[in-house]
CSV table of C-alpha atoms in Angstrom, one decimal:
chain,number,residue,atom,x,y,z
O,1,UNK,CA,-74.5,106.8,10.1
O,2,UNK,CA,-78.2,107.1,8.7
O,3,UNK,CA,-79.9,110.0,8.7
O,4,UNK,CA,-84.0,109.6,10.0
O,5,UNK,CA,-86.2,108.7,6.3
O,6,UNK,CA,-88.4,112.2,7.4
O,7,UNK,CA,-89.8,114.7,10.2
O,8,UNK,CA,-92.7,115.7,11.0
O,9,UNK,CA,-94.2,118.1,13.8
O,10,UNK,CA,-96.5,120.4,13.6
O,11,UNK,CA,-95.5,123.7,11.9
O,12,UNK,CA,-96.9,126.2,13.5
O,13,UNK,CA,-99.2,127.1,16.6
O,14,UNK,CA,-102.1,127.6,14.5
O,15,UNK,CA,-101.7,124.8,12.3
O,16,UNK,CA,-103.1,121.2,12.6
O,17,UNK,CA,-101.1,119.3,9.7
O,18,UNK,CA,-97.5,118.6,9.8
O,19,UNK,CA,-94.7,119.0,7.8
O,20,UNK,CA,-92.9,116.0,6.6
O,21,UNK,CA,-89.6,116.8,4.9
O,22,UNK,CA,-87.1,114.0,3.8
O,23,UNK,CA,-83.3,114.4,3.9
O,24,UNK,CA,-82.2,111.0,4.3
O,25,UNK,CA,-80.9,111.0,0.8
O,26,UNK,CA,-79.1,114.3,0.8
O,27,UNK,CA,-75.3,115.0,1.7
O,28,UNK,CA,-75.8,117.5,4.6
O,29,UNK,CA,-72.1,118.5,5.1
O,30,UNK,CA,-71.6,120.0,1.5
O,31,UNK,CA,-73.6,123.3,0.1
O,32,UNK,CA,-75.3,121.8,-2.0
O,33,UNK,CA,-77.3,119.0,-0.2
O,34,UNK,CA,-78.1,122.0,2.1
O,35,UNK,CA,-79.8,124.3,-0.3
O,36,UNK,CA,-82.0,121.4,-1.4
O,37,UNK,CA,-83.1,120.4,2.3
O,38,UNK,CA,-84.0,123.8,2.3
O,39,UNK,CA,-85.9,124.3,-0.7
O,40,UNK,CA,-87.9,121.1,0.0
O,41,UNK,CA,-88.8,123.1,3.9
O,42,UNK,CA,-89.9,125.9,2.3
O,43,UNK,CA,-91.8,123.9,-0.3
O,44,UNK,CA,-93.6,122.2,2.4
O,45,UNK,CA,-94.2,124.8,4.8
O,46,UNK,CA,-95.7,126.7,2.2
O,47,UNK,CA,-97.9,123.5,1.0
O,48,UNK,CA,-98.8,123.5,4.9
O,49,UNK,CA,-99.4,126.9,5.2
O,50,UNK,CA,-101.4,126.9,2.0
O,51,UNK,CA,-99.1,130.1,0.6
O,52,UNK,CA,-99.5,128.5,-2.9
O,53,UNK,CA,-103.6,128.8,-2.9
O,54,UNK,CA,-104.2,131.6,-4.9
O,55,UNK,CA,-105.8,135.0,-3.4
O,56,UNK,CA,-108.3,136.5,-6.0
O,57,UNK,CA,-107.0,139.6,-7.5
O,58,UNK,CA,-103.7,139.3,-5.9
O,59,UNK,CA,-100.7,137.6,-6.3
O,60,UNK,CA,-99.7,138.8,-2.9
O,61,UNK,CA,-99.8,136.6,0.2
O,62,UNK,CA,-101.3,136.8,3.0
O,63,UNK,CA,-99.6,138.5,6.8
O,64,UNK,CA,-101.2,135.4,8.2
O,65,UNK,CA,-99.5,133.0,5.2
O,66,UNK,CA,-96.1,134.5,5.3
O,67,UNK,CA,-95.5,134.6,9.2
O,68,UNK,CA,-96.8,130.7,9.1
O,69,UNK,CA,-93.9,129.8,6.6
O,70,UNK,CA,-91.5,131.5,8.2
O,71,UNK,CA,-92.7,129.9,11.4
O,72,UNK,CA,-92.6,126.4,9.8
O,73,UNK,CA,-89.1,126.7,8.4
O,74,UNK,CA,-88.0,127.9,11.9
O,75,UNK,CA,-89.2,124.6,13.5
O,76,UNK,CA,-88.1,122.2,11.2
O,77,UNK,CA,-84.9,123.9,10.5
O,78,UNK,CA,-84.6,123.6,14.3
O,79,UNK,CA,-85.7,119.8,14.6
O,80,UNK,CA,-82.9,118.9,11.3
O,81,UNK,CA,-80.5,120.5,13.2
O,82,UNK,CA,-80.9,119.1,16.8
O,83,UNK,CA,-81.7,115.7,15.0
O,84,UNK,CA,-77.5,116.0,13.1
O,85,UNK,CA,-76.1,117.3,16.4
O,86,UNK,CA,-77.6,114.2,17.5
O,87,UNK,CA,-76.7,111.6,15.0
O,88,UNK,CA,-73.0,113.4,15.0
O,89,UNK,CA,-72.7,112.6,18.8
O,90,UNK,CA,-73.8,109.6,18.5
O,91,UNK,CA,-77.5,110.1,20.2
């Protein structure tokens, strides 16, 4: 059974963009395709979040940055996994 192309919703309460993350092509069930989904979530919540602009004179991000990130891979982590429990029973 297919797995959706992508998903998208918004990442966070204070942000306007969303989060598109594609997983159709990856093996879910082994280790492997999991680390990569979530490397490509964090990649994008970060792009979202803009955690990859750079500060000047620091390399360190923001309060505000990190908690949207980690808010971001919460949802979508939440939405993939609701979306497989799905697909498994046959929703």
């Amino acid at each position: 059974m297919a797995v959706a192309v992508g998903l998208a919703l918004p990442a966070a309460p204070a942000l306007a963009d969303e989060i598109t993350v594609k997983y159709d092509d990856l093996a879910l069930s082994t280790p492997a395709g999991q680390r990569t989904l979530d490397k490509r979530i964090l990649v994008a919540a970060r792009k979202a979040c803009g955690a990859d602009v750079p500060n000047t004179g620091t390399r360190i991000r923001s309060s505000e940055a990190r908690k949207c990130v980690t808010q971001a891979q919460q949802q979508v982590k939440q939405q993939v996994a609701t979306l497989i429990e799905q697909q498994r029973f046959g929703g």
